Coordinates of C-alpha atoms and ligand atoms in Angstrom, one line a residue:
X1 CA -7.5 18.7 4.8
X2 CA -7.7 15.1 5.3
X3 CA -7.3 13.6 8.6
X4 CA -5.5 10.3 7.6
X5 CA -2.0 11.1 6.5
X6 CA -1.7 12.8 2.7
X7 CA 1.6 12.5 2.7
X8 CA 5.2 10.4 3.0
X9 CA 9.3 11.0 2.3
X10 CA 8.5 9.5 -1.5
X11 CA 5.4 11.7 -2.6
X12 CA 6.0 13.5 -5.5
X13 CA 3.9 16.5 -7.4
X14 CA 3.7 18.0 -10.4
X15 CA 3.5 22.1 -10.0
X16 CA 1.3 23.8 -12.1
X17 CA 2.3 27.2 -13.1
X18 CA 6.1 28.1 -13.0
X19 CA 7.1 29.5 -10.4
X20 CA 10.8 29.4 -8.8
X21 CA 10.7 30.4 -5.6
X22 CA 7.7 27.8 -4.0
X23 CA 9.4 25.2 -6.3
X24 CA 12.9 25.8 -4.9
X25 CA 11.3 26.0 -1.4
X26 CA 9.8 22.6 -1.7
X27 CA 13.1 21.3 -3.4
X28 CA 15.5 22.8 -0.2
X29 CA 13.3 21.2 2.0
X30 CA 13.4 17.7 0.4
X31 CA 17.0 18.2 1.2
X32 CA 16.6 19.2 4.8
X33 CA 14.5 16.2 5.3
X34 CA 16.9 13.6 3.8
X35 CA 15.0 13.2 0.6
X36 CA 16.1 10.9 -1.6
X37 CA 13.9 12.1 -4.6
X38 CA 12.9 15.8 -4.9
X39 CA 9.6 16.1 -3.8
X40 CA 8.5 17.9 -7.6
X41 CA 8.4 15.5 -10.2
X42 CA 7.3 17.6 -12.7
X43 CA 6.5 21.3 -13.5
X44 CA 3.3 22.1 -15.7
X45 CA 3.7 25.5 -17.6
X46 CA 1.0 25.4 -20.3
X47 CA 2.0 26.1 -23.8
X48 CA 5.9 25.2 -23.2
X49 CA 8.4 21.9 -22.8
X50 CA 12.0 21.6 -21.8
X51 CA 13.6 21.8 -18.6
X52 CA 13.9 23.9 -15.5
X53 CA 17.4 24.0 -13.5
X54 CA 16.9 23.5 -9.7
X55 CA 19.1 23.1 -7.0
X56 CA 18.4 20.1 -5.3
X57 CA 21.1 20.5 -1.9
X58 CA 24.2 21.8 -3.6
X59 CA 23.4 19.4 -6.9
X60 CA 22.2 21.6 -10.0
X61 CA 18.7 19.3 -11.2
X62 CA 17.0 19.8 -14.6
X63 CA 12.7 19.1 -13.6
X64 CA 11.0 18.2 -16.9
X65 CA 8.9 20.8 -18.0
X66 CA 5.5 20.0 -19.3
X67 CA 3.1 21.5 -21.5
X68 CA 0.1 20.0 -20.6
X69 CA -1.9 18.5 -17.5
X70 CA -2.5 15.1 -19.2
X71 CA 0.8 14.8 -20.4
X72 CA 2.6 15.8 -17.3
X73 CA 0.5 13.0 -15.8
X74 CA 1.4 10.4 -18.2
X75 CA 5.4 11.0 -17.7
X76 CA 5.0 10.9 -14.0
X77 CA 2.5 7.9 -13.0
X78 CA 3.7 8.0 -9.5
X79 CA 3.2 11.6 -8.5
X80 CA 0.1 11.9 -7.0
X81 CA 0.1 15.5 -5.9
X82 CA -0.8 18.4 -8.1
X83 CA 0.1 21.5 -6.5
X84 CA -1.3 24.5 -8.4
X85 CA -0.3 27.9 -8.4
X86 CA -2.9 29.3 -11.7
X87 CA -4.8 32.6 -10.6
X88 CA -7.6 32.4 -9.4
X89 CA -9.6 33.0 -13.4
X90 CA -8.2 29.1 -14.3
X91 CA -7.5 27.7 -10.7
X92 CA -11.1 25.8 -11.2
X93 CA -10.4 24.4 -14.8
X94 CA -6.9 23.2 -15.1
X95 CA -8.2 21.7 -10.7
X96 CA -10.5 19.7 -12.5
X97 CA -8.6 18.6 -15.0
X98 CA -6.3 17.2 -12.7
X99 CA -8.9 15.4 -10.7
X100 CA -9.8 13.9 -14.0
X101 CA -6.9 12.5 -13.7
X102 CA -6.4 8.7 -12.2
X103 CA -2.9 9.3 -10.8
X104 CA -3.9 12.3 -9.4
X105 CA -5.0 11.8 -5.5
X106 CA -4.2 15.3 -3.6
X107 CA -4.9 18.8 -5.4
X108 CA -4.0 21.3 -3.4
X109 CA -5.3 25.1 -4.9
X110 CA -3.3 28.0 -3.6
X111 CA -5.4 30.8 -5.8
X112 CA -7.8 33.1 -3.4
X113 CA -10.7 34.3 -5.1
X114 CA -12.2 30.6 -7.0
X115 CA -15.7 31.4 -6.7
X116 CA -17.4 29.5 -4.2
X117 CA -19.5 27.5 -6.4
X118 CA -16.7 26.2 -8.4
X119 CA -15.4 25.1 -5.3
X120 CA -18.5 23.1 -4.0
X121 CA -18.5 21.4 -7.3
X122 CA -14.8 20.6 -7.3
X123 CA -15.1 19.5 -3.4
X124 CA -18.1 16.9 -4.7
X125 CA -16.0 16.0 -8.0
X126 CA -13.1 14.8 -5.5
X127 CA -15.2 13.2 -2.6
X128 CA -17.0 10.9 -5.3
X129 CA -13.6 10.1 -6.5
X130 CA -11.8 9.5 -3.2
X131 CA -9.9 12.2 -3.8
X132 CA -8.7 15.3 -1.7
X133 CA -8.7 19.1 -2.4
X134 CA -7.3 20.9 -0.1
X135 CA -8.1 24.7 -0.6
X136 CA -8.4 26.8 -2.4
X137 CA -7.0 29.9 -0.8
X138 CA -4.7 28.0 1.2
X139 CA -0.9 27.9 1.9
X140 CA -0.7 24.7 1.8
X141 CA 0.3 21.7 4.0
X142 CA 3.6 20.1 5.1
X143 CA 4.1 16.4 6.3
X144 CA 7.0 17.3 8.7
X145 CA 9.9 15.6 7.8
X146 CA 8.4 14.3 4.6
X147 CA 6.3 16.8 1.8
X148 CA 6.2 20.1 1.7
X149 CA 3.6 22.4 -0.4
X150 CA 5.0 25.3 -1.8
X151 CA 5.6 28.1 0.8
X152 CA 3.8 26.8 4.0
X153 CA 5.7 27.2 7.1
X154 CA 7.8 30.0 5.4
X155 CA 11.7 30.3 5.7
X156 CA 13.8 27.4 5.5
X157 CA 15.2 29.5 9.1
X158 CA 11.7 29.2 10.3
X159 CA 10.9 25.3 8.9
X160 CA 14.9 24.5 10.7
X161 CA 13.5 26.7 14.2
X162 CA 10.5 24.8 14.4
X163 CA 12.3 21.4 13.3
X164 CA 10.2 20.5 10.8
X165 CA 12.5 18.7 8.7
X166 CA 11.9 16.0 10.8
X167 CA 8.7 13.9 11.8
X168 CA 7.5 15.3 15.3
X169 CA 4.4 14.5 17.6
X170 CA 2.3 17.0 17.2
X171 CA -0.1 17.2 14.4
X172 CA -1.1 20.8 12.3
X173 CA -4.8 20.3 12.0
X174 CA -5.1 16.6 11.6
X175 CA -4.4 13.5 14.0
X176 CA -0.8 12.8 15.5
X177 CA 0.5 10.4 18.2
X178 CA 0.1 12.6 21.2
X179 CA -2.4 15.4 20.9
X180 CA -4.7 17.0 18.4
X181 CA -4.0 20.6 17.2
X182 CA -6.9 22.5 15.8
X183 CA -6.4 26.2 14.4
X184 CA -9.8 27.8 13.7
X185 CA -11.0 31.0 12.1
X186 CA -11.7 33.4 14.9
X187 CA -15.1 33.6 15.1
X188 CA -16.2 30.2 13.9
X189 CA -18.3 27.5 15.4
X190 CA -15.3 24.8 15.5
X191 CA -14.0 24.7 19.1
X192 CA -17.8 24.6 20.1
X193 CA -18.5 21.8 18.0
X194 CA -15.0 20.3 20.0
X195 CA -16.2 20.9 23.0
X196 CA -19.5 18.7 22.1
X197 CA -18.1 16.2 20.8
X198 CA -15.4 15.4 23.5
X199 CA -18.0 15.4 26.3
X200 CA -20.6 13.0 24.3
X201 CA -17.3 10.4 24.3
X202 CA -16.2 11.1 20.8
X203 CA -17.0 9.3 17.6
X204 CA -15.4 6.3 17.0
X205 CA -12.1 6.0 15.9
X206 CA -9.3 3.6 13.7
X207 CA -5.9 4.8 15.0
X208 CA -7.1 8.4 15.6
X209 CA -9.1 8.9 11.9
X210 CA -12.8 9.1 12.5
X211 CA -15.3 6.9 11.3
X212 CA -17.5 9.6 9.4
X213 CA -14.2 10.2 7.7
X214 CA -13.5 7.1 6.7
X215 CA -16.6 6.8 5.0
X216 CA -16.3 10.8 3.6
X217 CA -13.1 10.4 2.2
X218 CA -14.1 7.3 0.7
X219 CA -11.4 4.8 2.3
X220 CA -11.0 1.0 1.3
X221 CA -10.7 -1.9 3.0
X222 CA -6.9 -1.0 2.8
X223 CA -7.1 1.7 4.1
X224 CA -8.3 0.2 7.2
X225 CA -6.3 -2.3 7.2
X226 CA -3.3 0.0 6.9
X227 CA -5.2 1.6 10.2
X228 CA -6.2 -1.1 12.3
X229 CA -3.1 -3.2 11.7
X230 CA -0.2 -1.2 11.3
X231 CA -1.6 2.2 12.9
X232 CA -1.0 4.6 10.5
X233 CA -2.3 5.9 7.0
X234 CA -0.1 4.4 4.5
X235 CA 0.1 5.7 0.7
X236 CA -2.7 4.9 -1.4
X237 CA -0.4 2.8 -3.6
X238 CA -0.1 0.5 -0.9
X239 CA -3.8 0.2 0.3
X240 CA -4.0 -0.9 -3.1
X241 CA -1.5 -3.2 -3.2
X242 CA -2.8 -4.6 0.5
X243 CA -6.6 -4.4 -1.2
X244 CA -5.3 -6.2 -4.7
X245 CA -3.6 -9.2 -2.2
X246 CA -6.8 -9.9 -0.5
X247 CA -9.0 -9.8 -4.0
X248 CA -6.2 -12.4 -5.4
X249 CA -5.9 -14.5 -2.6
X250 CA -10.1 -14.7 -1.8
X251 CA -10.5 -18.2 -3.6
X252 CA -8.9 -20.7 -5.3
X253 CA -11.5 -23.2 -6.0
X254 CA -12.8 -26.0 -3.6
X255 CA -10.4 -28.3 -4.0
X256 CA -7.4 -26.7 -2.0
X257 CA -7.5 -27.9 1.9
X258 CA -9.1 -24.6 3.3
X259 CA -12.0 -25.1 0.9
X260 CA -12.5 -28.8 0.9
X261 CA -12.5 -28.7 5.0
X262 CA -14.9 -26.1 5.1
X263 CA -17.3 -28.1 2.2
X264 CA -17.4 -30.9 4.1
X265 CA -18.0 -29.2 7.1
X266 CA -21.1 -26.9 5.8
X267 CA -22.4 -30.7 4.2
X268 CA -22.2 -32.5 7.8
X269 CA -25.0 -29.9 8.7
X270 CA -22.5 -27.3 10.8
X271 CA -23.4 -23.7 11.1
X272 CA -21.5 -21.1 9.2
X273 CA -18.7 -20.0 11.6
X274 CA -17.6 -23.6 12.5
X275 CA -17.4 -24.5 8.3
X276 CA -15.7 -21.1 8.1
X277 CA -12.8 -22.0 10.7
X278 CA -12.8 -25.7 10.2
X279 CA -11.5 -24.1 6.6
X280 CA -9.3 -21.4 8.3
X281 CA -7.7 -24.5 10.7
X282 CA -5.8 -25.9 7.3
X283 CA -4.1 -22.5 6.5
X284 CA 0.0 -22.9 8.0
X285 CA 3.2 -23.5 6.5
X286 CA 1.9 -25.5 3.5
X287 CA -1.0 -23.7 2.2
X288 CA -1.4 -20.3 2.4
X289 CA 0.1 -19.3 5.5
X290 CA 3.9 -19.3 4.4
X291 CA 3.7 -15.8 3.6
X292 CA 5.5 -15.0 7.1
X293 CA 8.5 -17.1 6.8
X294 CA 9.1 -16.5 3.2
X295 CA 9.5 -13.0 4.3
X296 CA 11.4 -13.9 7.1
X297 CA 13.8 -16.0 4.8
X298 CA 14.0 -13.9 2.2
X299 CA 15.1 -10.6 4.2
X300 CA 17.4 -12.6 6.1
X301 CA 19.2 -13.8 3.1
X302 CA 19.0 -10.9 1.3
X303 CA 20.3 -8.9 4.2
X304 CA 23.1 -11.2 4.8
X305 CA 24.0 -10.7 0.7
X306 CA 23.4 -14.5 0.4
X307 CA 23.4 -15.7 -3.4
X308 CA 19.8 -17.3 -4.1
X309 CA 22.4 -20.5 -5.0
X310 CA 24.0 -20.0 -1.0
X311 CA 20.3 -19.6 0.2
X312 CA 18.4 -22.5 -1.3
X313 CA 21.5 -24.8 -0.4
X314 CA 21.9 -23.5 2.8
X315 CA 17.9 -24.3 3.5
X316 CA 18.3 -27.7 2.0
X317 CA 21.1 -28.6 4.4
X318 CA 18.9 -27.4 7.0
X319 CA 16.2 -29.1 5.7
X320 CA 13.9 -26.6 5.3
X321 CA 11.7 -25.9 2.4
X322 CA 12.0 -22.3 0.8
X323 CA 8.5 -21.0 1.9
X324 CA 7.0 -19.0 -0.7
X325 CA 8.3 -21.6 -3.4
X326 CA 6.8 -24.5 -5.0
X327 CA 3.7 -25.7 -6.0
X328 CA 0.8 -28.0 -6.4
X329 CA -0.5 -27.3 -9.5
X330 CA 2.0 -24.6 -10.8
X331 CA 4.7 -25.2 -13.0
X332 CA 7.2 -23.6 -14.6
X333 CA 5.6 -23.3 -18.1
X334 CA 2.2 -22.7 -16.4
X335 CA 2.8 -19.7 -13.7
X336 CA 0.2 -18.5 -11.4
X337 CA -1.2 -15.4 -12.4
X338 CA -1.5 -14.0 -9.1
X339 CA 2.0 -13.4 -8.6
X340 CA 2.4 -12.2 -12.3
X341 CA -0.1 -9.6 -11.7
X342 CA 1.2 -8.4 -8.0
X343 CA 4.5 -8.4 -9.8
X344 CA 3.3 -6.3 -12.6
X345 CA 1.6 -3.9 -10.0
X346 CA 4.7 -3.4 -7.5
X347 CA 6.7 -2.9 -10.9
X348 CA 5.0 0.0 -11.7
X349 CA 3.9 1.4 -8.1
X350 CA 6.4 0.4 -5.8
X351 CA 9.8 2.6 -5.4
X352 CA 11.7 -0.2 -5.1
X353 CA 11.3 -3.8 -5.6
X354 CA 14.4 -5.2 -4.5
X355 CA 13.3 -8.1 -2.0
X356 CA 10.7 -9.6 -5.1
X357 CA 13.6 -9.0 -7.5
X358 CA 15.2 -11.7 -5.0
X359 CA 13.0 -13.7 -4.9
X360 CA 12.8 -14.0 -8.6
X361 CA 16.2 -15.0 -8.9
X362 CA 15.6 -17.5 -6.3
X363 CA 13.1 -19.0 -8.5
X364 CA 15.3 -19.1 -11.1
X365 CA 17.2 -21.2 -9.2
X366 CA 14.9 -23.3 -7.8
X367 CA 13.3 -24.1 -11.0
X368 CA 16.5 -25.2 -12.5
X369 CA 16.1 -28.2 -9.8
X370 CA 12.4 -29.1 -10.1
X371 CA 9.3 -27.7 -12.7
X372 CA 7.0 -27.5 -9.9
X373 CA 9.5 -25.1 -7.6
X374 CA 7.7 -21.7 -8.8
X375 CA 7.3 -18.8 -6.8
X376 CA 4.0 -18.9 -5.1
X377 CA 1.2 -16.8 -3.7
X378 CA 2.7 -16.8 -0.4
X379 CA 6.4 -15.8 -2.0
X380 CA 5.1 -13.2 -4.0
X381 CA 3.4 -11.5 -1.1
X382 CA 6.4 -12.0 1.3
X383 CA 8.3 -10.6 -0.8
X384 CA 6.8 -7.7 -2.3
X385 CA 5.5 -6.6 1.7
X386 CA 9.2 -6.5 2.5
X387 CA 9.4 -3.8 -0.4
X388 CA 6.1 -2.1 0.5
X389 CA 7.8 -2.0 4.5
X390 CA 11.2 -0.1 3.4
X391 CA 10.0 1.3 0.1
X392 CA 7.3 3.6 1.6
X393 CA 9.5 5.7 4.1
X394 CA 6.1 4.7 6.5
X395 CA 8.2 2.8 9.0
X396 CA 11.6 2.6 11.0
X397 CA 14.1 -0.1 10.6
X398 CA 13.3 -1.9 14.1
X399 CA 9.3 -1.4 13.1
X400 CA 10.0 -3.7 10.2
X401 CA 11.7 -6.3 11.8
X402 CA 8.8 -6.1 14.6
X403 CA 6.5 -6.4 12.1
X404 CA 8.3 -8.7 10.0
X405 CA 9.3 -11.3 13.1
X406 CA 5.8 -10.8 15.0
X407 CA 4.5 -12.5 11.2
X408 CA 1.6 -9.7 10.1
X409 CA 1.1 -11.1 6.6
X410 CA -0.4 -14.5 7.2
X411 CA -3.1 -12.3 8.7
X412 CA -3.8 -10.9 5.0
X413 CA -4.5 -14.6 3.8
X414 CA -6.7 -15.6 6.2
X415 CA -8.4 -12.5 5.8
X416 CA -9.0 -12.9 1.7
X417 CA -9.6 -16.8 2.4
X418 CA -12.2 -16.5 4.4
X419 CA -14.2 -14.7 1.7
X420 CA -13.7 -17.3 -0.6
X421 CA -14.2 -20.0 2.0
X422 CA -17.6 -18.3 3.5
X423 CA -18.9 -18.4 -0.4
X424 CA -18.3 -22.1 -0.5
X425 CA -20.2 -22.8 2.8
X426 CA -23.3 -20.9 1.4
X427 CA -22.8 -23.0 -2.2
X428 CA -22.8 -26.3 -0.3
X429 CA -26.2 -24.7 1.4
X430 CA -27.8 -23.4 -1.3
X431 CA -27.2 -26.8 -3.4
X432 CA -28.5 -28.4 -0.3
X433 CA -25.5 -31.2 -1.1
X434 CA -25.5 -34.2 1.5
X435 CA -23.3 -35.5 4.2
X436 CA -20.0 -35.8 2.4
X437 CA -18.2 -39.7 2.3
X438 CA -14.7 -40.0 0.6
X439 CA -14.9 -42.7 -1.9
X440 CA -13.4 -45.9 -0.2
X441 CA -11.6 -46.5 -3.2
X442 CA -9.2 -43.4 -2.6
X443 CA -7.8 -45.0 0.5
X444 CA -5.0 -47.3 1.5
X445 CA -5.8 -49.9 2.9
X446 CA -3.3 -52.1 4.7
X447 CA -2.9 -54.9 7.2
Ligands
Q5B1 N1 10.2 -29.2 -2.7 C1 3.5 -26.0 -1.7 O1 4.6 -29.3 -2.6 C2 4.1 -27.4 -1.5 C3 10.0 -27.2 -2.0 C4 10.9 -28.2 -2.3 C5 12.6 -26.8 -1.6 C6 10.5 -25.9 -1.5 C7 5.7 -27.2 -1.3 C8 6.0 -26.4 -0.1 C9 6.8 -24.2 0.8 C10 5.5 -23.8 1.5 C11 4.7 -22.8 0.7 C12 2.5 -22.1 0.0 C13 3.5 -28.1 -0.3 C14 1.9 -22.7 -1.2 C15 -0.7 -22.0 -1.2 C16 -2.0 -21.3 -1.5 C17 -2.7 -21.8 -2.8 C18 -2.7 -23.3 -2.8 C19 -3.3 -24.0 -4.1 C20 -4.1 -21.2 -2.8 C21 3.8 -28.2 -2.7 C22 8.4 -32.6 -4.3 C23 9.8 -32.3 -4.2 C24 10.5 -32.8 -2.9 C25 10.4 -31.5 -2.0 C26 10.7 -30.5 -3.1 C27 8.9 -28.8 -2.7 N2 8.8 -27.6 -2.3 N3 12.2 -28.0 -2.1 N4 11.8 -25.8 -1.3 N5 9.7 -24.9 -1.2 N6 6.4 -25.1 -0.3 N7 3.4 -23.0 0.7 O2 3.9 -30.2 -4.9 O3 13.8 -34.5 -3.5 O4 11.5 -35.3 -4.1 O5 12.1 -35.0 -1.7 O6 6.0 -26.9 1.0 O7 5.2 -21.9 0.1 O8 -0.7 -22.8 -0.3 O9 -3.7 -23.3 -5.0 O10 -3.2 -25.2 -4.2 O11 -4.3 -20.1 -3.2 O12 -5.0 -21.9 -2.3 O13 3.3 -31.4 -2.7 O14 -2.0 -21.4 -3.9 O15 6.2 -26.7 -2.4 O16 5.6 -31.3 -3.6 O17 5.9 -32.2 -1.3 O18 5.8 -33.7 -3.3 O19 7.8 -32.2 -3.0 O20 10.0 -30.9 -4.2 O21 11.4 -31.5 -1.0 O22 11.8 -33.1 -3.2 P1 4.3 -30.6 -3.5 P2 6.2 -32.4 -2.8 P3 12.3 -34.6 -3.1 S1 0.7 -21.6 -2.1

């Protein structure tokens, strides 16, 4: 099993092969934990379509029975877990077909007996793909508090006995907060290997998940992100989301201030880290680094059930600009397409997009007053983080408001920036362009 986290309080799988009992096991923990969606999205039984009555807590459910893998897929986009229960003749197959597909991220294979070879080559299939298999022959894997697969951990007595319904501090063969749990097979070479390794010093670490694993199970730059700045293994969607923020935000040609400093410090001779920060030094409240305060703003108003009319009055009676709106260049009838796409993204990955939604209709408002008073960059990113922060069941209440008051997300501009803005260094070098004058003519001069 992966060391990083697999799993939080909104995964959802689709179960392949009907079978009640593991089914209504998963479902009765969902309820234990406080679910608010049933952990089983969808049921794959192949050859048949309909529904299957559950009991989610005392509340009769109908789960959408599928008849195939692909389709199952295609009604379920967000569940990312296929949990299959075929014997062990078709475990392999209808695995691989789920690997094959790209909302599939965990497949967990509960069949003993998949010949070892067909194992290998589903183990390469997945690491290739940065994806996980855990099994086959296993029982499963629970995220206490969060996912549960199939029968592991047994009763619902035993699961309640051992609280884990709820998230604890120890980890079950993987990292946690306080200590590091292994079970071995009696016999095997593990605990030696342990040993070893803790008296050379260990191998390096990101919040607890080793480096060899990073690269093994093919982690992203969100993913490490998701490690080194918030300390914990957040949901693939969200790497994504934090990886498609820094791709968007990388450049936006060289005449914005971050570029144009940094151009006319690489052509005044200066090496690459003082072009790079002379750049960096322009990014605040005007360019690029509202993405704090518009989140700030737009949780506190939203919080406080402001009306995007009582909040954008309220600011200009303060005299404050609405960060996160207004641009430059962008108008109205000529959006940016970086906040269309994160929009579009968040739409379809995010649970809940209730703090963009906001800040739509904030826009609206906004641009009934001025063309130019769009959401921006900054906006859409304040925004849709706030959603990402209570959408993903990954942190507490008083986390987010650490996080959001402590002002994280400027951190992901300056990030993508300086990609953009260590490019347009090594242009100006590469073109071997002069010492940079500003045409005289473009000044004001008075007496
Ligand atoms: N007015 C961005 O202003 C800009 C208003 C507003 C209420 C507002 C301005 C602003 C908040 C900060 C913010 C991030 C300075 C921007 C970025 C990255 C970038 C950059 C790129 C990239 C633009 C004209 C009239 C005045 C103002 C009023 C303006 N904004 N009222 N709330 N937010 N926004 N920054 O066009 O009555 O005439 O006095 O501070 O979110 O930085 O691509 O360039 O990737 O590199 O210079 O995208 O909006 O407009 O200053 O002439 O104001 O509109 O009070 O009203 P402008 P101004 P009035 S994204």
């Amino acid at each position: 099993m992966a060391t990083g986290q697999l799993f939080s309080r909104t995964t959802q799988a689709l179960f392949y092969n009907y079978k009640q009992l593991p089914i209504q096991r998963m479902l009765d923990f969902d309820f234990l934990c406080g679910r608010e969606t049933p952990s089983v999205a969808g049921i794959i039984n192949p050859g048949s379509e309909g529904f299957q009555k559950l009991f989610f807590g005392q509340e009769e459910i109908a789960i959408p029975v599928h008849g195939s893998i692909e389709a199952a897929c295609a009604a379920h986009p967000t569940a990312d877990v296929f949990i299959n229960f075929a014997s062990f003749r078709s475990a392999a197959a209808s695995s691989m077909s789920a690997l094959k597909q790209p909302t599939i991220r965990v497949v967990a294979i509960i069949a003993e007996g998949v010949p070892e070879s067909d194992t290998k080559h589903l183990i390469a299939y997945a690491r290739s793909n940065n994806k996980v298999v855990i099994g086959p022959a296993t029982v499963g894997g629970i995220q206490a508090g969060a996912f549960r697969i199939g029968d592991t951990a047994g009763t619902i007595d035993n699961i309640i006995a051992c609280k884990l319904y709820r998230p604890g501090s120890v980890g079950f063969v993987s990292k946690s907060i306080k200590m590091i749990v292994v079970l071995g097979e009696l016999g095997g070479q593990d605990e030696y290997s342990l040993v070893e390794a803790l008296k050379q010093g260990k191998e390096p670490c990101y919040a607890g998940v080793p480096m060899s694993s990073i690269v093994e199970q093919g982690y992203g730059v969100g993913d490490v992100i998701s490690l080194l700045w918030f300390k914990r293994s957040l949901p693939r969607y969200c790497t994504k989301f934090i990886e498609i923020c820094i791709m968007l935000c990388a450049d936006h040609g060289p005449c914005v201030s971050g570029a144009h400093n940094t151009i006319v410090t690489a052509r005044a001779g200066k090496d690459l880290v003082s072009s790079l920060v002379s750049g960096l030094l322009t990014i605040g409240p005007r360019f690029g680094g509202a993405i704090d305060d518009a989140a700030r703003y737009f949780k506190d108003a939203y919080d406080r059930g402001l009306t995007p009319y009582e909040f954008v009055e309220s600011m200009k009676k303060k005299g404050i600009r609405v960060p996160g709106i207004g641009h430059r260049i962008k108008r109205g009838d000529n959006r940016d397409k970086r906040v269309e796409l994160l929009q579009e993204f968040a739409r379809t990955n995010f649970p809940s997009v209730k703090y963009m939604e906001y800040a739509v209709q904030v826009e609206t408002y906004t641009l009934t007053k001025a063309n130019n008073l769009v959401m921006n960059v900054d906006g859409a990113i304040g925004s849709l983080f706030l959603d990402l922060l209570a959408g993903s069941g990954m942190f507490t209440k008083p986390e987010i408001d650490e996080i959001v008051e402590i002002g994280y997300l400027n951190g992901l501009f300056v990030l993508a920036r300086s990609i953009g803005l260590i490019g347009h260094t090594f242009d100006q070098k590469r073109l071997k362009q002069p010492l940079y004058r500003h045409p005289w003519e473009d000044v004001l001069y008075t007496k």
